[in-house]
PDB file of C-alpha atoms in Angstrom:
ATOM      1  CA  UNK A 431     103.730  -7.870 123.422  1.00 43.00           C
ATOM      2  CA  UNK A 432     104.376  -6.399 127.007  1.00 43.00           C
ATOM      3  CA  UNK A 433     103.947  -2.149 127.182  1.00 42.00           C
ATOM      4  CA  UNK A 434     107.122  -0.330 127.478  1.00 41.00           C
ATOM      5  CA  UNK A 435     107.727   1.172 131.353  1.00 41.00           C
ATOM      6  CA  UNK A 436     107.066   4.300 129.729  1.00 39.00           C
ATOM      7  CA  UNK A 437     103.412   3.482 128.347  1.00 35.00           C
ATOM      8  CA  UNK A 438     103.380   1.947 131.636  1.00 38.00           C
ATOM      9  CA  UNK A 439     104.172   4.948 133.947  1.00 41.00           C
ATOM     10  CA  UNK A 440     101.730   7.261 131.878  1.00 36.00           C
ATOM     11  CA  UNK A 441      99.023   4.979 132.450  1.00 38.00           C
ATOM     12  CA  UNK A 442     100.007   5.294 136.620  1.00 41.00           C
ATOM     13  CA  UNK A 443      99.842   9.399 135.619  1.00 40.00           C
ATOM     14  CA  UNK A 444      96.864   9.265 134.100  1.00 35.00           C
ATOM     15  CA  UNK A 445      95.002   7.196 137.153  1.00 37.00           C
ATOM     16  CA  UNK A 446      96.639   9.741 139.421  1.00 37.00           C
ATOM     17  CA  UNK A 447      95.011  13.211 137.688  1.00 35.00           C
ATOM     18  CA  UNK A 448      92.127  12.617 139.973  1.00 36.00           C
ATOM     19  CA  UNK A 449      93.882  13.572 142.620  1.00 34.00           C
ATOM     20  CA  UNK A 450      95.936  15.911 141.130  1.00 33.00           C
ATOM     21  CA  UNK A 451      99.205  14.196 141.331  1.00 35.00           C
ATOM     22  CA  UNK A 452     102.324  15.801 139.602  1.00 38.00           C
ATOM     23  CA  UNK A 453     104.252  12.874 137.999  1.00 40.00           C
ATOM     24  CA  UNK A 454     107.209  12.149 135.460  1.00 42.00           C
ATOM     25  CA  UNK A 455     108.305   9.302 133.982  1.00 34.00           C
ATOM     26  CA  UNK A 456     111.962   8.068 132.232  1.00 38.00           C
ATOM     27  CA  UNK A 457     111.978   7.644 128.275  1.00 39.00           C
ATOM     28  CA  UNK A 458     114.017   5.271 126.692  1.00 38.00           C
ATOM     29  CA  UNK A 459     117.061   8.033 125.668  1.00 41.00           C
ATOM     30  CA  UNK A 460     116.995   8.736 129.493  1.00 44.00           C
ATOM     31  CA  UNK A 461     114.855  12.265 129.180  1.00 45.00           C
ATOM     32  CA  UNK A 462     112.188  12.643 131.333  1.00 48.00           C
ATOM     33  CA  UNK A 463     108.777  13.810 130.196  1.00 48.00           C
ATOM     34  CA  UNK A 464     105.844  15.363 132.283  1.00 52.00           C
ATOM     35  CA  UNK A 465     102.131  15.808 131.447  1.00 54.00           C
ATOM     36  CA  UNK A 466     102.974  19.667 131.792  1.00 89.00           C
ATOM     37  CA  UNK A 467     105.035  18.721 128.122  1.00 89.00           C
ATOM     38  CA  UNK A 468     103.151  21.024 126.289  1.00 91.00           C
ATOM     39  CA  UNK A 469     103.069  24.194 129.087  1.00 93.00           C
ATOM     40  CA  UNK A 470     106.739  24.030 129.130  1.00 94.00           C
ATOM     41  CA  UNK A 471     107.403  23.763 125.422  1.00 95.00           C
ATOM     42  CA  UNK A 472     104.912  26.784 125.868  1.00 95.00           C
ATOM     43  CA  UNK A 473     107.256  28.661 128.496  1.00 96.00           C
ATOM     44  CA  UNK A 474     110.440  27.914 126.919  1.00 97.00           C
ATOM     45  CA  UNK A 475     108.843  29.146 123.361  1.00 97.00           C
ATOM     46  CA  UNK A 476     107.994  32.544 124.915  1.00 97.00           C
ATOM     47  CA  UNK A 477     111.601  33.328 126.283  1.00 97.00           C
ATOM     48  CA  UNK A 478     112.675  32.906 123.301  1.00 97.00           C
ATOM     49  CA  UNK A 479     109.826  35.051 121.465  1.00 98.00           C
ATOM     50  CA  UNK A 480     110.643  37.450 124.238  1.00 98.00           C
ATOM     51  CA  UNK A 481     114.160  37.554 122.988  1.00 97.00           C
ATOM     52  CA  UNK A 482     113.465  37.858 119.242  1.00 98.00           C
ATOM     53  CA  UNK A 483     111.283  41.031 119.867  1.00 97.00           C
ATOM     54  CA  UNK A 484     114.208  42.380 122.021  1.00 97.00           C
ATOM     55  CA  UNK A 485     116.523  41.702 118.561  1.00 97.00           C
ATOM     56  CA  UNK A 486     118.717  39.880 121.265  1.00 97.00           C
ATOM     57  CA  UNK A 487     119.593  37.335 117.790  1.00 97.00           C
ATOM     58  CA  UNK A 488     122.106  35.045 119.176  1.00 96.00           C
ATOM     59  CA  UNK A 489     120.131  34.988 122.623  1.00 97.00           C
ATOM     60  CA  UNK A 490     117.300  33.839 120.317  1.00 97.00           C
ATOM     61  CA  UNK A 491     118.678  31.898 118.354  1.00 97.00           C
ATOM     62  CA  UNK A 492     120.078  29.503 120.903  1.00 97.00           C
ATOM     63  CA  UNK A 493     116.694  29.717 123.195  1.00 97.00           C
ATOM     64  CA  UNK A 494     114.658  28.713 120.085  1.00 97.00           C
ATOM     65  CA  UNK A 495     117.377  25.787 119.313  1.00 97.00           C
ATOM     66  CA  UNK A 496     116.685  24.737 122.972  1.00 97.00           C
ATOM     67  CA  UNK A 497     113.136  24.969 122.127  1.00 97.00           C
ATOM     68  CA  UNK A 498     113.691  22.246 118.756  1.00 96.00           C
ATOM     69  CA  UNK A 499     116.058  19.803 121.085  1.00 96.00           C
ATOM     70  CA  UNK A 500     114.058  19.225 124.596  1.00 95.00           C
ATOM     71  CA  UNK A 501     110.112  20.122 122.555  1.00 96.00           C
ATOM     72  CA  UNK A 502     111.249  18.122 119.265  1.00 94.00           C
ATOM     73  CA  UNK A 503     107.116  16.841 119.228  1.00 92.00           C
ATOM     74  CA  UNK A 504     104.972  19.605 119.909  1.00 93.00           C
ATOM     75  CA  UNK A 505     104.589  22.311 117.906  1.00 94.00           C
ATOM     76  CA  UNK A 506     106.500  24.568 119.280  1.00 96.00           C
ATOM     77  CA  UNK A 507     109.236  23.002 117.951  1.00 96.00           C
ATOM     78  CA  UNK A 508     108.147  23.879 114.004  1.00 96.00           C
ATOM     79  CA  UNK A 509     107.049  27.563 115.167  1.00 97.00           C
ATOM     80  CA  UNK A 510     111.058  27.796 116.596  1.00 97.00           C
ATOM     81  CA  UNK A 511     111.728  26.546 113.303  1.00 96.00           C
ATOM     82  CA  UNK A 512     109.821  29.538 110.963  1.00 97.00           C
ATOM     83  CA  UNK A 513     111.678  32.182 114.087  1.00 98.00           C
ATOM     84  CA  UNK A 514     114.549  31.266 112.929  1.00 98.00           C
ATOM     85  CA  UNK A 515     114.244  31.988 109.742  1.00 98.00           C
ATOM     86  CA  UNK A 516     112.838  35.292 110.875  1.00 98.00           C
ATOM     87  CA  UNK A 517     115.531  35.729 112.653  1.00 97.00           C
ATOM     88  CA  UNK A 518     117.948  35.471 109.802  1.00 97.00           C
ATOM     89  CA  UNK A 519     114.852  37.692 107.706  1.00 97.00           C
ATOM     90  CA  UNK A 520     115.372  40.512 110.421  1.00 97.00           C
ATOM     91  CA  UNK A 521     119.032  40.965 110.087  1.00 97.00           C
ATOM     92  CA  UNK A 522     118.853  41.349 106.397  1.00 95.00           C
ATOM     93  CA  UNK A 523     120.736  37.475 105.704  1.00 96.00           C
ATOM     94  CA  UNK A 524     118.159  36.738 102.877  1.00 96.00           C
ATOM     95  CA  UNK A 525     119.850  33.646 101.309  1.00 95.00           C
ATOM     96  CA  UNK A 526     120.451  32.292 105.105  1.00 96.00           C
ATOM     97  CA  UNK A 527     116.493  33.419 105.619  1.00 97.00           C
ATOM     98  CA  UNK A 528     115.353  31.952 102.111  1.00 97.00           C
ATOM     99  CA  UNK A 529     117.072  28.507 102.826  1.00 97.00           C
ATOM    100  CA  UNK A 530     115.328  28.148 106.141  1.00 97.00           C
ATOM    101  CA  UNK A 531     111.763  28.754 104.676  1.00 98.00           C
ATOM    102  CA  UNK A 532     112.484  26.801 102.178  1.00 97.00           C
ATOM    103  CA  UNK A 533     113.527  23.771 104.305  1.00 96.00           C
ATOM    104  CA  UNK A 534     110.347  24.632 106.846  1.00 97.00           C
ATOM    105  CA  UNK A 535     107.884  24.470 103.370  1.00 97.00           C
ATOM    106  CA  UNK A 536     109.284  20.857 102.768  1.00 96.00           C
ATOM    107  CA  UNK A 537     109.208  19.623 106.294  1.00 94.00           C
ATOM    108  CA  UNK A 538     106.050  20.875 107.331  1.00 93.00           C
ATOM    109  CA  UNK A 539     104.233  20.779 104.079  1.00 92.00           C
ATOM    110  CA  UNK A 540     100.466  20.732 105.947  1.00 93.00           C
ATOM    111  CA  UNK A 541     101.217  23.044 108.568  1.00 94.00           C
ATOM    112  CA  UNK A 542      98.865  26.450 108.388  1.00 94.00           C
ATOM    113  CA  UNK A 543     102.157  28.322 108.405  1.00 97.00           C
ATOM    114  CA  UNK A 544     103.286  27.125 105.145  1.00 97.00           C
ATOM    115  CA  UNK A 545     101.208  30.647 103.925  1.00 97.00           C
ATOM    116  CA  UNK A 546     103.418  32.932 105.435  1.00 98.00           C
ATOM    117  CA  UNK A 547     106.777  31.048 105.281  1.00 98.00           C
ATOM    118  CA  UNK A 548     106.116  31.122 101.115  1.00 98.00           C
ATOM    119  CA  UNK A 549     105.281  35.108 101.642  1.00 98.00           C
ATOM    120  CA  UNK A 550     108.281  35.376 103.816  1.00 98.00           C
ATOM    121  CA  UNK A 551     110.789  33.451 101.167  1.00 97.00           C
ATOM    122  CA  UNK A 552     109.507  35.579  98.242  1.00 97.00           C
ATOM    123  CA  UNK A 553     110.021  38.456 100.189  1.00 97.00           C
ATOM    124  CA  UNK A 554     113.325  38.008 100.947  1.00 97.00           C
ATOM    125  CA  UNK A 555     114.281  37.029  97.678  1.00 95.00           C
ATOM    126  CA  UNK A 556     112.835  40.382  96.167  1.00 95.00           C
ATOM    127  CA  UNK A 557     114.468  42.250  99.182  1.00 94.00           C
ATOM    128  CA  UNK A 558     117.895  40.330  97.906  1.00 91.00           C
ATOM    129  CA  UNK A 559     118.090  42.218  94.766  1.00 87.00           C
ATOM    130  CA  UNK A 560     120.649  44.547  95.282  1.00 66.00           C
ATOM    131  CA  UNK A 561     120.406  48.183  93.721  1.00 53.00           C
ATOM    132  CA  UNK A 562     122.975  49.960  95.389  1.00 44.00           C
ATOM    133  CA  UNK A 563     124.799  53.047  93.592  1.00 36.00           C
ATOM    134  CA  UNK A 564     127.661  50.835  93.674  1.00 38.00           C
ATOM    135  CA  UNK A 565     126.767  48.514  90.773  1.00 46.00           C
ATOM    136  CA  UNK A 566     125.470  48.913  86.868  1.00 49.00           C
ATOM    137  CA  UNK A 567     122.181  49.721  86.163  1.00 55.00           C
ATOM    138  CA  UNK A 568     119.836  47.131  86.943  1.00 55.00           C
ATOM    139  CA  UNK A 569     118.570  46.411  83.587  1.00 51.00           C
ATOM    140  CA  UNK A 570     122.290  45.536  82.475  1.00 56.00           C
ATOM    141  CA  UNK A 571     123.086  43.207  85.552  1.00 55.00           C
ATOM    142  CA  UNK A 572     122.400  39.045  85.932  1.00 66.00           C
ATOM    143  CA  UNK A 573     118.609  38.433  86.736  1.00 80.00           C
ATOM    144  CA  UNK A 574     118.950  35.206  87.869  1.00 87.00           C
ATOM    145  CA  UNK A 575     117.525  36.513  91.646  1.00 89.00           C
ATOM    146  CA  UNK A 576     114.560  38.592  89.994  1.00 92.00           C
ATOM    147  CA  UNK A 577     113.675  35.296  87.852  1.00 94.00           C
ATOM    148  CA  UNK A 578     113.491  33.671  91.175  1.00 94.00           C
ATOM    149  CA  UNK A 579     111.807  35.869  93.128  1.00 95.00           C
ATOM    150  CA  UNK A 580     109.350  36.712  89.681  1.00 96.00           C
ATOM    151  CA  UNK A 581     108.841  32.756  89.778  1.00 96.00           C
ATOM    152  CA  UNK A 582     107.860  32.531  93.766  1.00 96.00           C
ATOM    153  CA  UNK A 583     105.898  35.533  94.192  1.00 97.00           C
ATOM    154  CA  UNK A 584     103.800  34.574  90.672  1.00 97.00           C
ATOM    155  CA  UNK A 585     103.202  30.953  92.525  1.00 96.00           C
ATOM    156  CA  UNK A 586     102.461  32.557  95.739  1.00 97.00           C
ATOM    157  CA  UNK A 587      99.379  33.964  93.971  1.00 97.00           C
ATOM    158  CA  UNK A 588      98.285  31.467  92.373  1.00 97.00           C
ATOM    159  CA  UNK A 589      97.985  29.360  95.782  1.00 96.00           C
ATOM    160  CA  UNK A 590      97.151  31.898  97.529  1.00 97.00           C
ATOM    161  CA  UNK A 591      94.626  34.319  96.125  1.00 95.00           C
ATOM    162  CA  UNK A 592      92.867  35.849  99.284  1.00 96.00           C
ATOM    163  CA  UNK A 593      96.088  36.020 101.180  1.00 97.00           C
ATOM    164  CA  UNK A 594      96.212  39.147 103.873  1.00 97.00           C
ATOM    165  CA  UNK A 595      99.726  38.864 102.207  1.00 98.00           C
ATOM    166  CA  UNK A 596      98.392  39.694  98.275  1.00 97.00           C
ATOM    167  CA  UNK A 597      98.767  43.068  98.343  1.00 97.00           C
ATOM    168  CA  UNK A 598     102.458  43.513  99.067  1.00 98.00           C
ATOM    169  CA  UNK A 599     103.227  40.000  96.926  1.00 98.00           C
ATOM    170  CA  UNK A 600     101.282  41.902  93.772  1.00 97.00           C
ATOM    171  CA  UNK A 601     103.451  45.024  94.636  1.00 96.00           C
ATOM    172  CA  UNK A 602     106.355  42.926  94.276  1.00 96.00           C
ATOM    173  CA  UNK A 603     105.596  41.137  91.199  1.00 96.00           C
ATOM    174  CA  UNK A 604     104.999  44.863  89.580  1.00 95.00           C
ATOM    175  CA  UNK A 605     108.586  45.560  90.244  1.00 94.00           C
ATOM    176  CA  UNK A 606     110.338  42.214  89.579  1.00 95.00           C
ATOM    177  CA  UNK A 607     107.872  41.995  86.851  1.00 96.00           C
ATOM    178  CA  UNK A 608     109.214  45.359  85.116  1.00 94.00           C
ATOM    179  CA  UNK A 609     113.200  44.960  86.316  1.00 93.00           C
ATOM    180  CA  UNK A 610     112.759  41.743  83.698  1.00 95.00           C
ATOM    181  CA  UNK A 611     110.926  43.033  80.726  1.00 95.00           C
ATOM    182  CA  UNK A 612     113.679  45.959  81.089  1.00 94.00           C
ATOM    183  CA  UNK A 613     116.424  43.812  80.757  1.00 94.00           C
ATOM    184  CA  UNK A 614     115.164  42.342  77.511  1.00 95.00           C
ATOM    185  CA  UNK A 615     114.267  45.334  76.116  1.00 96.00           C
ATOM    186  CA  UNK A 616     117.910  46.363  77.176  1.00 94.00           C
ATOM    187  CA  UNK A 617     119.229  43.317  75.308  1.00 95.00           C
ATOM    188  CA  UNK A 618     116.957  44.486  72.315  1.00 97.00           C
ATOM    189  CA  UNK A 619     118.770  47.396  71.820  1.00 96.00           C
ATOM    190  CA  UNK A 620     121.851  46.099  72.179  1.00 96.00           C
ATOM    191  CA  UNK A 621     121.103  43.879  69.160  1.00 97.00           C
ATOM    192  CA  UNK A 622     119.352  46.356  67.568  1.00 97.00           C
ATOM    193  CA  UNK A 623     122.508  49.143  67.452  1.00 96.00           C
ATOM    194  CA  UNK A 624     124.413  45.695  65.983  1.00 97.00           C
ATOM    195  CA  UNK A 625     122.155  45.048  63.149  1.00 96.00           C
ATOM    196  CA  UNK A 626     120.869  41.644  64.474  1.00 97.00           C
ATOM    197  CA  UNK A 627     117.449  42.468  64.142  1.00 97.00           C
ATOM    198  CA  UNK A 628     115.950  38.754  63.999  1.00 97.00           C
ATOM    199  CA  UNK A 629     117.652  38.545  67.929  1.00 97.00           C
ATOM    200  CA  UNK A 630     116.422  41.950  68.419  1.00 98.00           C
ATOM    201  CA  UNK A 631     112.643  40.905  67.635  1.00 98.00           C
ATOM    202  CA  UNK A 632     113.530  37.716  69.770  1.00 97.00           C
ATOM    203  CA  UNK A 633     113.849  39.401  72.720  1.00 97.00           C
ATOM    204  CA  UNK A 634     110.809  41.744  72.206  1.00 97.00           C
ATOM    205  CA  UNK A 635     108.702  39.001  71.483  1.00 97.00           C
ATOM    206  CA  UNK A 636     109.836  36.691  74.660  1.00 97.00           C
ATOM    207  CA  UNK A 637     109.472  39.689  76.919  1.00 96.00           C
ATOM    208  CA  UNK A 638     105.942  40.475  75.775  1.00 96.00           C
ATOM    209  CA  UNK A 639     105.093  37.248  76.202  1.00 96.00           C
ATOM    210  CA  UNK A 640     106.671  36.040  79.097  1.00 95.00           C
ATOM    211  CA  UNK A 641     106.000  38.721  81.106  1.00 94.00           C
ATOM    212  CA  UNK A 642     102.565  39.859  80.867  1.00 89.00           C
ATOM    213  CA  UNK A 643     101.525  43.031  83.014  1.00 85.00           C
ATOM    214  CA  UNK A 644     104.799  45.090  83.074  1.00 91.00           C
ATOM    215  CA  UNK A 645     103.294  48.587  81.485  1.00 92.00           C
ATOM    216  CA  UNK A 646     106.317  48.557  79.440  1.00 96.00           C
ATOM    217  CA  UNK A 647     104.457  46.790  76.136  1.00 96.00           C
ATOM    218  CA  UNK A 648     104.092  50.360  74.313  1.00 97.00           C
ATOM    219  CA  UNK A 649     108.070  51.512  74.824  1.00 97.00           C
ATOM    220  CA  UNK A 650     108.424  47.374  73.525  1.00 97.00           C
ATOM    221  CA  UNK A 651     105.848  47.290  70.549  1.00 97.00           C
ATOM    222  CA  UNK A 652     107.454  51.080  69.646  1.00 98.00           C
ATOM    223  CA  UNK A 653     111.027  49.512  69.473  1.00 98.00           C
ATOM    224  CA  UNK A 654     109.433  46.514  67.969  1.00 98.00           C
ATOM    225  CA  UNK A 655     108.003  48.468  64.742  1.00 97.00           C
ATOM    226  CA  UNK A 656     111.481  49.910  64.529  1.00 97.00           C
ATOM    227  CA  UNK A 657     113.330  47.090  63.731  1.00 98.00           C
ATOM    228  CA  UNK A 658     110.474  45.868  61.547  1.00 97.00           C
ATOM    229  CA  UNK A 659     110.744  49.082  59.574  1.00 96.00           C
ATOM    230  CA  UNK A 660     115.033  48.765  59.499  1.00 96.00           C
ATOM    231  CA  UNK A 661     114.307  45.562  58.046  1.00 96.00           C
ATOM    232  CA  UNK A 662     112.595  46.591  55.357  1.00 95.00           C
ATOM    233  CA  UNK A 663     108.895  45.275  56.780  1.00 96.00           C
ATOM    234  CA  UNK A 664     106.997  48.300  56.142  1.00 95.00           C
ATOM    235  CA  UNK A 665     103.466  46.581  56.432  1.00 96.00           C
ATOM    236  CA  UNK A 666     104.398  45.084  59.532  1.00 97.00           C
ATOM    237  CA  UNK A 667     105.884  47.883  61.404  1.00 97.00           C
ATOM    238  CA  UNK A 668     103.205  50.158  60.716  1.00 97.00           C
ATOM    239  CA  UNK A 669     100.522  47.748  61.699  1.00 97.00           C
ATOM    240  CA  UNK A 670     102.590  47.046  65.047  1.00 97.00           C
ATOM    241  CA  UNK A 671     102.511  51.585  65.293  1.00 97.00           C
ATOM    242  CA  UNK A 672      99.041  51.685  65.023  1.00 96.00           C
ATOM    243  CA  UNK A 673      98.684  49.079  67.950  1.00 96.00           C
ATOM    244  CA  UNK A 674     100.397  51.205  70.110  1.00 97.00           C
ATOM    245  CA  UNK A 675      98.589  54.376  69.051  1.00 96.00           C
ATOM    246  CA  UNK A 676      94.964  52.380  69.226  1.00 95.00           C
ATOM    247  CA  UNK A 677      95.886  50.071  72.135  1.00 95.00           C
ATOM    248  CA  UNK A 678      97.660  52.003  74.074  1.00 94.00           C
ATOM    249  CA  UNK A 679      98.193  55.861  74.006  1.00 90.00           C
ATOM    250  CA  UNK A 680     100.042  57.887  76.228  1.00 94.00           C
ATOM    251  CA  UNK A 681     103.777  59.037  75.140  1.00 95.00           C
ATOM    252  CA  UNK A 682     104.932  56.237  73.178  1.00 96.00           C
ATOM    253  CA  UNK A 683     101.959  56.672  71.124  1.00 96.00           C
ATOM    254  CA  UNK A 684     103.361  59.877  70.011  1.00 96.00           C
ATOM    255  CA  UNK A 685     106.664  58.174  68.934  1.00 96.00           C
ATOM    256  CA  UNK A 686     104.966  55.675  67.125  1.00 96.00           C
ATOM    257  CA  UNK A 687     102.717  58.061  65.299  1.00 96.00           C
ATOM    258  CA  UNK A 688     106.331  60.103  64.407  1.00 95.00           C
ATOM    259  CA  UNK A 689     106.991  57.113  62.849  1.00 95.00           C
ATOM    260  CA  UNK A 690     103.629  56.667  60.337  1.00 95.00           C
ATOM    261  CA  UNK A 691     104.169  60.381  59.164  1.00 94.00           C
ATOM    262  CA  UNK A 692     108.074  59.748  58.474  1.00 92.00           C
ATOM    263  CA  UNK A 693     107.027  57.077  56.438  1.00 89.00           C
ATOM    264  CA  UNK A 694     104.202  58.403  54.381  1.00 81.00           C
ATOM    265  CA  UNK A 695     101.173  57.058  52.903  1.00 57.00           C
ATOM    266  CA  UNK A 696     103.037  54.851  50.890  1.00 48.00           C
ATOM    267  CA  UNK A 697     104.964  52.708  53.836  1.00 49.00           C
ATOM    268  CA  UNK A 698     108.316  54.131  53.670  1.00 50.00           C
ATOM    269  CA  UNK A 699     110.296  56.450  55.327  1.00 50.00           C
ATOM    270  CA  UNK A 700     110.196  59.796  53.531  1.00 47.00           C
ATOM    271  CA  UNK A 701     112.662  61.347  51.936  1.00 43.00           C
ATOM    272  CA  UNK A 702     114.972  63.662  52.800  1.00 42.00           C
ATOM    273  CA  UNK A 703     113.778  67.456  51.718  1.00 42.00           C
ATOM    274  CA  UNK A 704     116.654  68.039  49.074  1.00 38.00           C
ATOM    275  CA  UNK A 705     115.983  64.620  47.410  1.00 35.00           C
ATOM    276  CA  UNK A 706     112.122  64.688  47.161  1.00 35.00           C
ATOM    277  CA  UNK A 707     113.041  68.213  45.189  1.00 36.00           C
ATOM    278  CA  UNK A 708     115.320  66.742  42.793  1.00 35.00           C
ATOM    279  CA  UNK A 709     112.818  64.138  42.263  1.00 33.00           C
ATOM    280  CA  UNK A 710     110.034  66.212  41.909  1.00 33.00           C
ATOM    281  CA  UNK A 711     111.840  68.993  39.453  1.00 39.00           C
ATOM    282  CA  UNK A 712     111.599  67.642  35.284  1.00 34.00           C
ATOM    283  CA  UNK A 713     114.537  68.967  34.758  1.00 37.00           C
ATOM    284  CA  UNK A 714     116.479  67.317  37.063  1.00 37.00           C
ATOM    285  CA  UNK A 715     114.625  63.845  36.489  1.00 36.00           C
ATOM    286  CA  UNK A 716     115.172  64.172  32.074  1.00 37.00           C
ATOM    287  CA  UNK A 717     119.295  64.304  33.307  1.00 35.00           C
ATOM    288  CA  UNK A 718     121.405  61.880  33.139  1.00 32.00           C
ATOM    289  CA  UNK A 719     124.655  61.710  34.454  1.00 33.00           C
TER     290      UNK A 719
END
């Protein structure tokens, strides 16, 4: 098989560096590449970069596209890629910016950037949870986004686990971590004022063990040993109090302990004043209506 004119002219380039010759040669598509390939995917990289920091975005954006369509092989090429998802990042379009790491993750799945384009996409996924004044309260909207961003920051972790990123991606999963266990505990109660109390334990039970680490398992466990007691479980609710009081302390440990001395030594809840008199009085107990 003869070499192409194009293997053929690089070979005359490479003869020629010697003396220093400058040389191009014609590619098949009609584009010409030089030996300085990788000096000007270089140059043309830093305009663009130059641009970016300026938060000139659409003078960016199309200087980094120009970077992808005359650099497609070098590397420049995948870092105009991960800018451009900055770039979206930067202007606060987190679904544009989250689709664009996403897509660099898949195409350049051994590239050392991979790292920060998975920081980057959970970021912007916990930045795209919206808590503006304007809406309900976030524990009674959809958490579809926070399971998301719970999901990617959790992995990021996990493959990650000296990242210079862990610090902020642990902050993160705090929050998102907490913004979910609220919402069940919000769907609890919900149950709870409805007298569904097996769906009421449901949702305790998933959040406490679905989401480990939120600091809300006391104010769960509490509302937990609630329902158990409204349910008639009275050796099960006050098992699940002293948890919280032995466990865990603090102010729901004073609600739950409320809770022991309404019910008594003898598991239930006490009664009220007037009634314990009449009970206790022999006169009152030897009537009968």
């Amino acid at each position: 098989m003869r070499p192409s004119a194009a293997v053929l002219a690089l070979a005359g380039c490479l003869a020629a560096l010697g003396g220093l010759v400058g040389c191009d040669f014609e590619l098949n598509d009609g584009s010409t590449a030089t030996l300085t390939y990788t000096e000007d995917a270089r140059a043309a990289y830093n305009e663009a970069m130059a641009a970016f920091r300026a938060k000139d975005w659409e003078d960016a954006r199309a200087l980094f596209a120009e970077v992808k369509r005359r650099f497609a092989y070098s590397r420049y090429a995948r870092l105009a890629d991960l800018r451009i998802a900055d770039l979206e990042f930067e202007q606060g379009k987190y679904t544009d910016a989250i689709a664009a790491y996403r897509a660099f993750i898949q195409e350049h799945r051994t590239d050392r950037n991979v790292e920060y384009a998975k920081y980057r996409m959970a970021k912007a996924l916990f930045l795209d949870i919206d808590d503006t004044v304007f809406l309900p309260p976030a524990e009674e909207r959809d958490q579809a986004t926070t399971l998301e961003a719970y999901r990617e920051i959790r992995t990021f972790l996990r493959q990650f686990p000296r990242s210079r990123y862990r610090e902020d991606a642990a902050y993160m999963l705090e929050v998102v971590t907490g913004r979910l266990v609220r919402h069940e505990l919000y769907v609890a109660r919900y149950y709870l004022k409805r007298d569904a109390f097996d769906a009421t334990l449901a949702r305790i039970d998933y959040a406490l063990r679905t989401f480990p680490g939120s600091g809300l398992d006391p104010e769960a466990l509490v509302l937990k040993g609630e329902t158990l007691l409204k349910m008639k479980r009275t050796d099960d609710a006050r098992a699940v109090f002293e948890s919280v009081i032995r466990d865990w302390g603090g102010p729901f440990a004073v609600t739950a302990q409320r809770f022991l001395d309404e019910m008594g030594a003898g598991g239930q809840r006490r009664a009220p004043a007037t009634r314990a008199k009449a009970a206790s009085d022999p006169a009152s107990a030897g009537a009968r209506p």
